């Protein structure tokens, strides 16, 4: 007999959905309530301490000794700060195998001369590194890469790409928006990540609205004239020396981010990374157990499955409404496919502060829904084959 | 006998200073706690409703039927969005009589050909409007003005400037960051404010981190190619039609701003403006009663004192440490002078949600401090003459 789904209490009674998406993600209570503090003077000592502590912790999370700057704006603001400060008028090789790789390419178009080295989203993975090497030999001065491409749920080979960029003296700009804080990222050890970017609402489980960006000396040496006023990174660097920001900061988001960083370091980065791997592995295993559902990403020796998001192909005849729609009615949100793969996949995020309870909830519901049709009594014995 | 200042309880016991500055300002509890909500999907219906309600209320507060867009970033981000979208390559006449007028000029330098029509901060006020008229006759296509220049605590003649701009077919970009929500601003009735900008942490008493910008059809008709990606206002307009934002929004700040706008409209804009006038008047009266302290701004027939901030000249021999430093020890923060008038004035903000209790607290303390020297027993009978 089918479970009486409609009368099971939701995750909570406040109409707050459980977000199991590749960001934004649920926030711990400490993070949320840090924002409720009364307004403070952002030129005063107390906020200075917030900036100092947050910066110190972010450097530890980024695993870098490079300068670490924060911008009141989304991850895209961080991308644009990187491109506009270090790539104007330059030849840029953009590796693109998903929506966010494409965004770095689009931002690059406004400032330099980018060439997109493109492959299909997720599968096949990036174009062969030989293509990148050729672009570098032909004069590319900058390489951009999205480390963890959530639109395809694939982890790209940042270390190898950075090594190639370094070998040819090019700058390497890495979008680590959905890897930093949940997966292994070593800008300094890898030797070649000149600019790394993250956003607050992803692996750190803070609210959206802040970008953090690390900048190497090699990047500073390539600083361009006249970036947008709001993204003038030398002004951020100058203010950071006084634990300030050049423009009015979004204070509550800093208070939240400080808590979120503290929570990450209390957990310990090694344990945090291990937890994320375990969670992503559980999602992949579940997809298999549900009847051999295909994963969208097709890693090879250079690539891995993402450890923060999993993209699962809908079986033939199953639509977004069947899975995402029904699961949402029960108080859980998972993501669909973006752009041209909309309706073909759904994506389960397992990043940030989520753990077993949240993961089990979403896996259980997806299991129920993927084996049911519209009415609870029409359970099917096995699922049709996946269509992608 | 001197009051035992040190043992009077502060505004609260949590080390949260009372901010009586020209922003940021104290936030009502409803605004602060709105931010503590769990993360939500910013592409979902609930956030769409937040955007819709906030936009509708902001239009009422801006007194405009123009498009109203919100950006996750500071007021400076709003300024840059305006300049980069509507002024690229154009001749821009920037009226400058304070720090923020100068900022609009600096942002304009990155995108067009600005000329600064400058006067000393606060006194004398703006250069004669004849100078602006000449610039317009000589081909200026855009005029920029800070309506309420808090660095000098003066209210500039936006209506008259807008009328001149319109007469010559020029765009008028108005920074209303410290007037909108607390003073009379009529972009449509005045007939010529093509772009008006405000920031969340000023007259609206929300947290810092959001800019709101109204855009007239005349401005859209002058839209430039290739603004910064993050400030691409046509993308914001397209998303706004779906009650979304083109890039990940700082969700908690929107939740806070919605409450702040609701509070403003519950008070009623007429009552709110009257309250601000009353408060600013009380500060000016107090300065006079303290022994004839000079106000920094010297309005003429075209200009008024600011109704949201008051700049008071220090008497000879009184320093920032004597007033701001000591008042701060007691839990109240007022602002000093900026740039070249640092140390010569102090500024009391009276904007947002503050009322009589907060105002009386700061006025009482300033009174005590301005009549004392370092030790409480050395009260003087009268203050020395002001030095500016």
XYZ file of C-alpha atoms in Angstrom:
776
model
C 0.000 0.000 0.000
C 1.255 3.428 -0.853
C 2.327 5.768 1.889
C -0.173 8.496 2.730
C 2.269 11.073 1.452
C 0.072 14.080 1.868
C -0.258 13.790 5.620
C 3.381 13.203 6.514
C 4.631 16.392 8.141
C 7.021 18.282 5.934
C 10.578 19.098 6.960
C 9.131 21.901 8.989
C 5.790 23.580 9.403
C 6.891 27.015 8.257
C 6.685 26.530 4.530
C 10.439 26.563 4.294
C 11.410 24.051 1.633
C 14.430 21.848 2.125
C 16.788 23.021 -0.622
C 18.660 20.045 -2.085
C 19.915 22.026 -5.057
C 23.411 22.956 -6.211
C 22.966 26.173 -4.263
C 21.513 28.007 -2.533
C 21.624 25.481 0.293
C 20.133 25.329 3.798
C 21.943 27.452 6.357
C 22.763 26.445 9.931
C 20.906 28.389 12.591
C 24.093 30.128 13.761
C 24.555 31.503 10.276
C 20.989 32.685 9.903
C 20.694 34.396 13.237
C 24.040 36.130 12.947
C 22.309 38.359 10.394
C 19.730 39.616 12.878
C 22.305 41.757 14.686
C 21.615 45.481 14.799
C 23.354 47.621 12.129
C 26.997 48.399 12.820
C 29.390 51.024 11.522
C 31.283 49.324 8.711
C 34.212 51.690 9.250
C 34.502 50.716 12.915
C 36.664 48.251 14.821
C 33.972 45.618 15.259
C 33.345 45.244 11.556
C 37.093 45.347 10.984
C 37.350 42.283 13.176
C 34.619 40.576 11.162
C 36.542 41.221 7.941
C 39.827 40.119 9.460
C 38.467 36.882 10.885
C 36.496 36.045 7.773
C 39.468 36.717 5.517
C 41.781 34.584 7.640
C 39.320 31.702 7.631
C 38.637 32.018 3.901
C 42.368 31.780 3.189
C 42.428 28.534 5.131
C 39.377 27.242 3.257
C 40.839 28.350 -0.092
C 44.172 26.752 0.935
C 46.039 29.812 -0.235
C 48.462 32.434 0.982
C 47.419 34.740 -1.876
C 45.471 37.937 -1.202
C 41.860 37.207 -0.355
C 39.248 39.844 -1.140
C 35.492 39.904 -0.640
C 32.936 41.706 -2.795
C 29.305 42.460 -1.963
C 27.773 40.811 -5.002
C 27.059 37.376 -6.442
C 29.536 34.832 -7.796
C 29.101 36.464 -11.198
C 30.371 39.716 -9.678
C 33.451 37.766 -8.578
C 33.896 36.399 -12.115
C 33.624 39.875 -13.602
C 36.055 41.317 -11.058
C 38.593 38.676 -12.120
C 38.124 39.144 -15.857
C 37.928 42.943 -15.816
C 41.007 43.372 -13.634
C 43.313 40.861 -15.237
C 42.177 40.121 -18.806
C 41.348 43.372 -20.581
C 42.464 43.285 -24.183
C 44.051 39.873 -23.732
C 43.738 36.571 -25.601
C 41.685 34.316 -23.338
C 41.187 30.561 -23.688
C 37.867 29.677 -22.028
C 37.239 25.984 -21.332
C 33.503 25.444 -21.592
C 31.536 22.306 -20.754
C 28.544 23.767 -18.997
C 26.540 26.875 -18.201
C 29.070 28.509 -15.925
C 32.027 27.895 -18.203
C 29.929 29.650 -20.812
C 29.292 32.540 -18.415
C 33.036 33.062 -17.940
C 33.294 33.125 -21.732
C 30.492 35.696 -22.008
C 32.040 37.934 -19.362
C 35.390 37.569 -21.151
C 33.782 38.808 -24.372
C 33.193 42.188 -22.722
C 36.838 42.696 -21.860
C 39.184 40.686 -24.033
C 39.458 38.365 -27.003
C 38.214 35.027 -25.793
C 38.104 31.769 -27.671
C 35.751 29.123 -26.283
C 37.202 25.617 -26.199
C 33.878 23.884 -26.015
C 32.566 20.400 -25.552
C 29.078 19.160 -24.869
C 27.899 19.680 -21.332
C 29.020 16.856 -19.117
C 29.784 14.356 -21.838
C 32.243 14.259 -23.405
C 34.105 16.257 -20.758
C 36.448 19.105 -21.604
C 38.081 19.171 -25.024
C 41.433 17.369 -24.954
C 44.082 19.330 -23.103
C 46.006 19.282 -26.388
C 43.502 21.820 -27.698
C 44.269 24.068 -24.750
C 47.982 23.579 -25.277
C 47.602 24.662 -28.906
C 45.672 27.768 -27.845
C 48.450 28.593 -25.388
C 51.098 28.083 -28.036
C 49.126 30.393 -30.299
C 49.283 33.149 -27.720
C 46.488 32.746 -25.162
C 47.506 34.801 -22.139
C 44.726 33.671 -19.810
C 42.899 30.377 -19.231
C 39.497 30.230 -17.554
C 37.896 27.109 -16.112
C 34.967 26.223 -13.926
C 36.391 23.703 -11.476
C 33.115 22.074 -10.522
C 30.548 22.536 -13.291
C 27.224 22.002 -11.533
C 25.159 22.397 -14.699
C 26.650 19.036 -15.779
C 27.678 17.821 -12.308
C 31.253 17.203 -13.357
C 34.569 18.016 -11.694
C 37.051 19.440 -14.177
C 40.846 18.870 -13.992
C 41.886 22.199 -12.474
C 45.323 20.992 -11.422
C 46.248 19.844 -14.917
C 44.810 22.938 -16.586
C 46.675 25.175 -14.151
C 49.902 23.318 -14.821
C 49.542 23.902 -18.556
C 48.713 27.582 -18.063
C 51.762 28.000 -15.853
C 54.023 26.200 -18.304
C 53.089 28.759 -20.946
C 53.228 31.745 -18.604
C 49.471 32.306 -18.839
C 47.237 33.402 -15.993
C 44.792 30.803 -14.715
C 41.417 32.020 -13.507
C 39.405 29.334 -11.769
C 35.754 29.509 -10.807
C 35.670 27.455 -7.601
C 32.173 28.609 -6.735
C 30.883 25.092 -6.072
C 34.093 23.364 -5.060
C 35.832 25.667 -2.593
C 34.729 24.708 0.889
C 33.621 21.192 -0.031
C 36.279 19.653 -2.252
C 40.044 19.644 -2.658
C 41.276 22.973 -3.979
C 44.953 23.865 -3.678
C 45.720 27.087 -5.553
C 49.233 27.310 -4.109
C 50.166 23.602 -4.052
C 48.918 23.146 -7.591
C 51.182 26.018 -8.402
C 49.050 27.795 -10.894
C 45.657 29.105 -9.753
C 46.189 32.854 -10.019
C 42.610 33.801 -9.308
C 40.118 31.561 -7.509
C 36.532 32.632 -6.954
C 33.773 31.403 -4.699
C 30.268 32.479 -3.744
C 28.842 32.521 -0.242
C 25.676 30.480 -0.844
C 27.257 27.277 -2.098
C 29.666 24.992 -0.244
C 29.994 27.397 2.670
C 26.243 27.350 3.412
C 26.036 31.087 3.964
C 23.434 33.347 2.345
C 23.866 34.497 -1.243
C 25.362 37.892 -1.898
C 29.106 37.748 -1.279
C 31.897 36.704 -3.606
C 35.392 35.850 -2.370
C 38.362 35.986 -4.674
C 42.017 35.054 -4.184
C 44.644 36.874 -6.245
C 48.251 35.802 -6.819
C 51.188 38.169 -7.278
C 51.374 37.032 -10.899
C 47.812 38.264 -11.372
C 48.560 41.598 -9.692
C 51.532 41.974 -12.027
C 49.100 41.671 -14.946
C 46.636 44.234 -13.516
C 44.736 46.203 -16.179
C 43.774 49.865 -16.186
C 40.224 50.991 -15.557
C 38.225 47.972 -14.457
C 34.644 48.860 -13.469
C 34.713 51.208 -10.470
C 32.815 48.742 -8.254
C 35.189 45.902 -9.177
C 38.449 47.823 -8.836
C 40.431 45.089 -7.072
C 43.433 47.283 -6.201
C 40.993 49.463 -4.234
C 39.746 46.309 -2.472
C 43.329 45.315 -1.708
C 44.121 48.732 -0.283
C 41.019 48.646 1.922
C 41.645 45.030 2.947
C 44.939 46.121 4.495
C 42.779 48.101 6.948
C 40.211 45.266 7.246
C 37.725 47.348 5.336
C 36.018 47.351 1.959
C 36.194 50.259 -0.515
C 32.398 50.490 -0.834
C 29.665 49.935 1.720
C 29.652 46.201 2.481
C 26.547 44.046 2.930
C 27.233 43.765 6.669
C 24.705 41.046 7.613
C 26.109 38.768 4.910
C 29.613 39.179 6.338
C 28.325 38.301 9.802
C 26.718 35.191 8.345
C 29.775 34.257 6.311
C 32.001 34.536 9.376
C 29.825 31.990 11.167
C 29.708 29.742 8.114
C 33.512 29.753 7.803
C 33.878 29.024 11.502
C 31.517 26.067 11.180
C 33.506 24.725 8.217
C 36.782 24.947 10.131
C 35.246 23.477 13.276
C 34.236 20.490 11.181
C 37.725 20.479 9.672
C 38.318 20.696 5.952
C 39.390 17.070 5.616
C 36.275 15.801 7.350
C 34.158 18.241 5.380
C 35.526 17.063 2.076
C 35.078 13.430 3.122
C 31.464 14.114 4.082
C 30.750 15.709 0.720
C 32.248 12.729 -1.116
C 30.186 10.360 0.963
C 26.998 12.290 0.269
C 27.569 12.533 -3.483
C 28.435 8.842 -3.533
C 25.177 8.070 -1.745
C 23.214 9.967 -4.401
C 24.970 8.140 -7.220
C 24.390 4.794 -5.524
C 20.737 5.645 -5.021
C 20.328 6.505 -8.709
C 21.721 3.108 -9.548
C 19.564 1.312 -7.005
C 16.447 3.086 -8.353
C 16.748 0.920 -11.406
C 19.948 1.889 -13.074
C 19.178 5.537 -13.782
C 21.968 7.086 -15.844
C 24.116 9.865 -14.528
C 24.446 12.755 -16.949
C 28.180 13.311 -16.453
C 30.523 10.830 -18.110
C 33.909 11.287 -16.453
C 37.135 9.978 -17.931
C 40.608 9.607 -16.457
C 40.967 13.374 -16.131
C 37.502 14.182 -14.846
C 35.444 13.036 -11.870
C 31.846 13.175 -10.864
C 31.076 16.319 -8.922
C 31.176 15.834 -5.178
C 28.642 18.555 -4.524
C 25.921 17.930 -7.108
C 24.637 14.946 -9.066
C 22.815 15.150 -12.401
C 20.484 12.251 -13.118
C 18.832 11.587 -16.470
C 15.077 11.235 -16.468
C 13.920 7.854 -17.688
C 11.788 7.901 -20.829
C 8.319 9.179 -20.045
C 9.223 10.788 -16.726
C 9.045 14.569 -16.709
C 10.196 17.414 -14.509
C 6.649 17.646 -13.173
C 6.710 13.965 -12.133
C 9.854 14.287 -10.062
C 10.676 17.891 -9.247
C 7.076 19.031 -9.157
C 5.849 16.296 -6.852
C 8.875 16.391 -4.606
C 8.402 20.127 -4.267
C 4.833 19.639 -3.107
C 6.310 17.667 -0.251
C 8.652 20.448 0.785
C 11.891 19.498 -0.952
C 13.430 21.345 -3.886
C 15.827 19.736 -6.347
C 17.018 21.402 -9.536
C 16.262 20.707 -13.153
C 18.503 20.944 -16.178
C 19.506 24.350 -17.480
C 19.264 25.738 -21.000
C 19.200 22.996 -23.685
C 19.056 20.090 -21.206
C 16.037 21.492 -19.367
C 13.569 18.655 -18.824
C 16.137 15.967 -19.553
C 17.837 15.752 -16.163
C 17.293 16.601 -12.540
C 20.054 17.578 -10.154
C 20.440 16.855 -6.474
C 22.745 19.169 -4.555
C 24.550 17.736 -1.564
C 26.684 20.671 -0.558
C 27.252 22.868 2.426
C 25.816 21.971 5.778
C 23.468 19.223 4.655
C 24.026 15.729 6.014
C 22.390 12.347 6.303
C 18.893 13.456 7.415
C 18.452 15.869 4.529
C 20.007 13.475 2.051
C 17.885 10.538 3.186
C 14.773 12.675 2.932
C 15.411 13.652 -0.649
C 16.545 10.192 -1.709
C 13.505 8.588 -0.132
C 11.114 10.969 -1.851
C 12.795 10.653 -5.216
C 12.669 6.906 -4.837
C 8.959 7.013 -4.082
C 8.267 9.409 -6.942
C 10.419 7.699 -9.517
C 8.486 4.476 -8.962
C 5.036 6.065 -8.934
C 2.906 7.612 -11.558
C 0.414 10.315 -10.706
C -1.682 8.282 -8.297
C 0.038 6.584 -5.386
C -1.509 3.198 -6.147
C 0.012 2.845 -9.613
C 3.492 1.768 -8.554
C 5.515 0.203 -11.356
C 7.807 -2.758 -10.941
C 10.718 -1.369 -12.883
C 11.567 1.908 -14.546
C 11.901 2.361 -18.286
C 15.428 2.880 -19.616
C 16.986 6.294 -19.313
C 16.810 8.470 -22.414
C 20.170 10.205 -22.204
C 28.062 68.020 39.815
C 28.862 66.022 36.747
C 26.730 63.045 35.841
C 28.271 59.657 36.538
C 28.377 58.986 32.839
C 30.161 55.711 32.978
C 27.542 53.889 34.967
C 24.466 54.939 33.008
C 23.334 51.884 31.062
C 23.993 52.231 27.378
C 21.270 51.982 24.765
C 21.515 48.245 25.186
C 23.771 45.835 26.970
C 24.924 43.962 23.894
C 27.661 46.261 22.731
C 25.511 47.379 19.833
C 26.194 51.068 19.336
C 23.361 53.407 18.480
C 24.249 54.579 14.982
C 23.344 58.248 14.569
C 25.283 58.598 11.332
C 24.209 59.419 7.786
C 23.917 55.682 7.235
C 24.053 52.878 8.052
C 21.225 53.435 10.511
C 19.540 51.300 13.158
C 17.113 48.730 11.793
C 13.704 47.863 13.247
C 13.429 44.381 14.705
C 11.065 43.238 11.922
C 13.710 44.115 9.376
C 16.533 42.377 11.216
C 14.740 39.160 11.937
C 13.340 38.834 8.431
C 16.901 37.926 7.448
C 17.028 34.896 9.723
C 14.696 32.918 7.472
C 16.050 29.677 6.055
C 17.513 29.859 2.506
C 14.958 29.875 -0.288
C 15.142 29.120 -3.986
C 15.560 32.489 -5.667
C 13.988 31.118 -8.838
C 10.855 30.022 -6.995
C 7.448 31.586 -6.460
C 8.081 32.720 -2.903
C 11.081 34.827 -3.813
C 9.203 36.080 -6.867
C 6.592 37.445 -4.504
C 9.293 39.134 -2.438
C 10.629 40.852 -5.556
C 7.175 41.843 -6.738
C 6.080 43.301 -3.416
C 9.373 45.087 -2.845
C 9.371 46.566 -6.333
C 5.788 47.781 -6.004
C 6.546 49.425 -2.666
C 9.784 50.963 -3.906
C 7.924 52.558 -6.813
C 5.577 54.154 -4.317
C 8.492 55.349 -2.181
C 10.343 56.659 -5.266
C 7.070 58.291 -6.425
C 7.618 56.970 -9.919
C 5.931 54.907 -12.574
C 9.306 54.282 -14.246
C 10.889 50.819 -14.224
C 12.323 49.969 -10.830
C 15.243 47.544 -10.649
C 17.218 46.190 -7.714
C 20.881 45.188 -7.710
C 22.738 43.140 -5.093
C 25.474 45.650 -4.381
C 26.028 48.976 -2.645
C 24.792 52.415 -3.684
C 28.008 52.806 -5.675
C 26.990 49.742 -7.686
C 23.740 51.572 -8.439
C 25.676 54.657 -9.548
C 27.888 52.593 -11.823
C 24.903 50.759 -13.287
C 23.389 54.139 -14.203
C 26.542 55.622 -15.685
C 27.671 52.496 -17.543
C 24.272 51.841 -19.104
C 23.335 55.349 -20.148
C 26.446 57.520 -20.420
C 29.162 55.633 -22.293
C 31.087 57.928 -24.584
C 28.829 60.866 -23.752
C 29.492 64.408 -22.564
C 28.497 64.453 -18.893
C 28.043 67.509 -16.681
C 28.650 66.433 -13.075
C 27.531 68.843 -10.358
C 29.892 68.386 -7.433
C 29.657 69.920 -3.967
C 30.617 66.986 -1.808
C 32.143 63.526 -1.646
C 29.336 61.698 -3.406
C 28.995 64.198 -6.222
C 32.689 63.605 -6.721
C 32.123 59.848 -6.770
C 29.582 60.213 -9.599
C 32.217 62.247 -11.427
C 34.863 59.557 -10.843
C 32.565 56.783 -12.058
C 31.697 58.947 -15.075
C 35.400 59.225 -15.926
C 35.471 55.480 -16.600
C 32.712 55.611 -19.160
C 32.298 59.030 -20.749
C 33.666 62.544 -20.971
C 32.637 64.221 -17.764
C 33.211 67.812 -16.749
C 32.937 68.548 -13.034
C 31.011 71.710 -12.195
C 32.482 72.088 -8.758
C 32.008 74.281 -5.738
C 33.341 73.954 -2.231
C 31.627 71.337 -0.135
C 28.543 72.733 1.484
C 29.379 76.387 1.093
C 28.968 77.974 -1.324
C 26.399 75.472 -2.641
C 26.345 74.286 -6.238
C 27.843 76.498 -8.918
C 25.215 78.823 -10.356
C 22.751 77.008 -12.563
C 23.940 79.336 -15.323
C 27.163 77.284 -15.417
C 25.134 74.127 -15.927
C 23.080 75.834 -18.608
C 26.268 76.798 -20.434
C 27.528 73.199 -20.246
C 24.235 71.997 -21.682
C 24.381 74.564 -24.453
C 27.894 73.365 -25.195
C 26.651 69.823 -25.698
C 26.413 68.021 -22.357
C 24.121 65.037 -22.915
C 23.838 63.934 -19.288
C 23.666 65.764 -15.947
C 24.512 64.047 -12.660
C 23.594 65.348 -9.228
C 23.572 64.072 -5.669
C 20.210 65.207 -4.337
C 21.102 65.102 -0.668
C 24.858 65.486 -0.205
C 25.493 64.072 3.256
C 29.201 64.877 3.228
C 28.151 68.548 3.448
C 24.634 67.970 4.818
C 23.008 70.014 2.082
C 19.948 69.385 -0.076
C 20.614 70.247 -3.702
C 17.966 71.640 -6.095
C 17.108 68.459 -7.991
C 13.867 69.800 -9.420
C 15.547 72.846 -10.966
C 18.504 70.861 -12.269
C 16.172 68.273 -13.793
C 14.135 71.020 -15.457
C 17.267 72.437 -17.083
C 18.410 68.993 -18.232
C 15.011 68.315 -19.754
C 14.914 71.689 -21.484
C 18.132 70.790 -23.272
C 17.143 67.183 -23.983
C 19.807 65.818 -21.636
C 19.414 62.806 -19.360
C 19.286 63.544 -15.646
C 20.832 60.984 -13.303
C 20.073 61.662 -9.664
C 21.696 60.011 -6.677
C 18.837 59.930 -4.182
C 20.685 57.576 -1.853
C 20.050 59.694 1.244
C 16.845 61.429 0.235
C 14.574 58.748 -1.227
C 12.435 57.357 1.571
C 12.845 60.364 3.863
C 12.416 63.512 1.791
C 10.372 64.771 -1.130
C 11.460 63.146 -4.356
C 9.206 63.290 -7.407
C 10.976 61.897 -10.484
C 7.788 61.928 -12.551
C 6.170 65.123 -11.234
C 9.425 67.039 -11.562
C 9.372 65.803 -15.105
C 13.009 65.103 -15.568
C 14.646 62.513 -13.290
C 15.529 59.782 -15.773
C 17.494 57.663 -13.363
C 17.120 57.806 -9.582
C 19.231 55.671 -7.279
C 18.957 54.694 -3.648
C 20.735 52.356 -1.248
C 19.058 50.072 1.256
C 20.902 51.155 4.399
C 19.968 54.819 4.418
C 16.493 56.341 4.646
C 14.802 52.948 4.368
C 16.573 51.554 7.455
C 17.315 48.215 5.854
C 20.733 46.537 5.885
C 23.414 47.641 3.434
C 23.894 45.680 0.244
C 21.064 46.502 -2.157
C 20.761 49.340 -4.635
C 17.450 50.335 -6.218
C 17.328 52.280 -9.446
C 14.454 53.764 -11.421
C 14.819 54.128 -15.180
C 12.705 56.285 -17.506
C 11.856 55.434 -21.107
C 14.088 58.329 -22.173
C 16.998 56.613 -20.412
C 16.214 53.244 -22.035
C 16.177 55.005 -25.396
C 19.748 56.125 -24.696
C 20.930 52.640 -23.636
C 24.597 51.955 -24.432
C 26.191 48.758 -25.672
C 28.250 46.540 -23.390
C 27.874 47.815 -19.860
C 29.606 45.601 -17.275
C 28.014 42.140 -17.300
C 26.897 42.417 -13.665
C 25.323 45.839 -14.295
C 23.565 45.001 -17.555
C 20.291 46.807 -16.821
C 18.374 45.406 -19.821
C 19.054 41.947 -18.337
C 17.674 43.199 -15.009
C 14.615 44.571 -16.786
C 14.021 41.282 -18.580
C 14.298 39.324 -15.320
C 12.165 41.847 -13.433
C 9.283 41.054 -15.779
C 9.369 37.564 -14.200
C 9.966 38.993 -10.698
C 13.493 37.645 -10.777
C 17.030 38.975 -10.963
C 19.528 38.004 -13.676
C 22.179 36.948 -11.148
C 21.858 35.280 -7.767
C 20.286 37.865 -5.458
C 21.298 38.502 -1.847
C 18.057 36.937 -0.620
C 18.184 37.909 3.076
C 18.674 41.556 2.113
C 15.558 41.439 -0.067
C 13.574 39.944 2.814
C 14.797 42.774 5.018
C 14.126 45.453 2.412
C 10.574 44.209 1.928
C 9.909 44.703 5.644
C 11.616 48.084 5.625
C 9.495 49.300 2.700
C 6.345 48.021 4.381
C 7.241 49.920 7.556
C 7.813 53.107 5.551
C 4.439 52.827 3.842
C 2.673 51.910 7.083
C 4.028 55.143 8.525
C 2.974 56.909 5.323
C 5.389 58.881 3.201
C 3.983 62.264 4.208
C 4.302 61.490 7.895
C 7.733 60.004 7.317
C 8.995 63.090 5.557
C 7.520 65.323 8.257
C 9.231 63.249 10.951
C 12.584 63.582 9.200
C 12.178 67.355 8.912
C 11.291 67.591 12.560
C 14.318 65.533 13.579
C 16.779 67.475 11.444
C 15.286 70.715 12.750
C 15.771 69.489 16.310
C 19.457 68.838 15.623
C 19.942 72.281 14.109
C 18.139 73.904 17.040
C 20.284 71.960 19.474
C 23.461 73.112 17.760
C 22.310 76.673 18.192
C 21.296 76.167 21.814
C 24.708 74.599 22.572
C 26.190 78.040 22.220
C 25.683 79.032 18.653
C 27.663 76.266 16.974
C 27.851 76.877 13.232
C 26.319 74.552 10.736
C 28.672 73.599 7.922
C 26.134 73.921 5.095
C 25.222 77.445 3.999
C 22.032 77.113 1.971
C 20.752 79.848 -0.313
C 17.421 80.334 -2.037
C 17.969 77.233 -4.177
C 19.397 74.933 -1.511
C 18.180 73.707 1.859
C 19.710 72.088 4.867
C 19.628 68.315 4.561
C 16.682 66.749 6.340
C 18.518 63.504 7.016
C 21.946 64.626 8.250
C 23.359 67.702 9.945
C 26.997 68.806 9.776
C 28.187 70.872 12.715
C 31.501 72.742 12.858
C 33.726 71.990 15.809
C 34.439 75.041 17.937
C 38.087 76.086 18.154
C 40.022 73.699 20.368
C 37.461 70.873 20.243
C 38.583 67.781 18.366
C 37.027 64.661 16.954
C 38.307 62.785 19.985
C 36.512 65.193 22.324
C 33.118 64.702 20.737
C 32.973 61.608 18.561
C 35.461 59.657 20.636
C 33.793 60.278 23.956
C 30.288 59.844 22.639
C 31.351 56.539 21.141
C 32.585 55.325 24.511
C 29.031 55.781 25.675
C 27.570 53.662 22.909
C 26.562 56.235 20.301
C 28.276 56.745 16.951
C 28.147 59.992 15.013
C 30.212 60.677 11.900
C 33.141 62.964 11.314
C 34.027 64.984 8.258
C 35.306 63.241 5.155
C 38.410 63.939 3.108
C 39.662 67.536 3.475
C 37.151 68.499 6.170
C 38.047 65.577 8.427
C 38.421 66.861 11.976
C 36.633 70.128 11.210
C 33.030 68.959 11.519
C 30.934 66.205 13.002
C 27.737 64.917 11.455
C 24.584 63.647 13.106
C 22.390 61.413 10.999
C 18.675 61.460 11.689
C 17.393 59.167 9.007
C 15.463 55.969 8.683
C 13.639 54.505 11.622
C 15.174 56.669 14.336
C 12.879 58.908 16.343
C 12.759 61.021 19.463
C 14.411 58.577 21.904
C 17.469 58.049 19.741
C 17.674 61.709 18.820
C 17.361 62.881 22.415
C 20.063 60.448 23.474
C 22.568 61.745 20.958
C 21.704 65.381 21.516
C 21.994 65.015 25.274
C 25.396 63.362 25.023
C 26.731 65.855 22.522
C 25.534 68.624 24.776
C 27.313 67.128 27.751
C 30.495 66.557 25.776
C 30.564 69.864 23.983
C 30.470 71.656 27.311
C 33.042 69.475 28.992
C 36.701 69.116 28.549
C 38.421 65.811 29.243
C 37.389 65.582 32.869
C 33.716 65.848 33.742
C 34.302 68.529 36.388
C 35.808 71.109 34.022
C 32.578 72.358 32.497
C 32.943 75.688 30.701
C 30.380 78.428 30.750
C 30.415 79.103 27.034
C 32.029 77.575 24.010
C 34.701 79.271 21.933
C 33.647 80.510 18.497
C 33.349 78.017 15.681
C 36.312 77.790 13.355
C 34.562 77.180 10.060
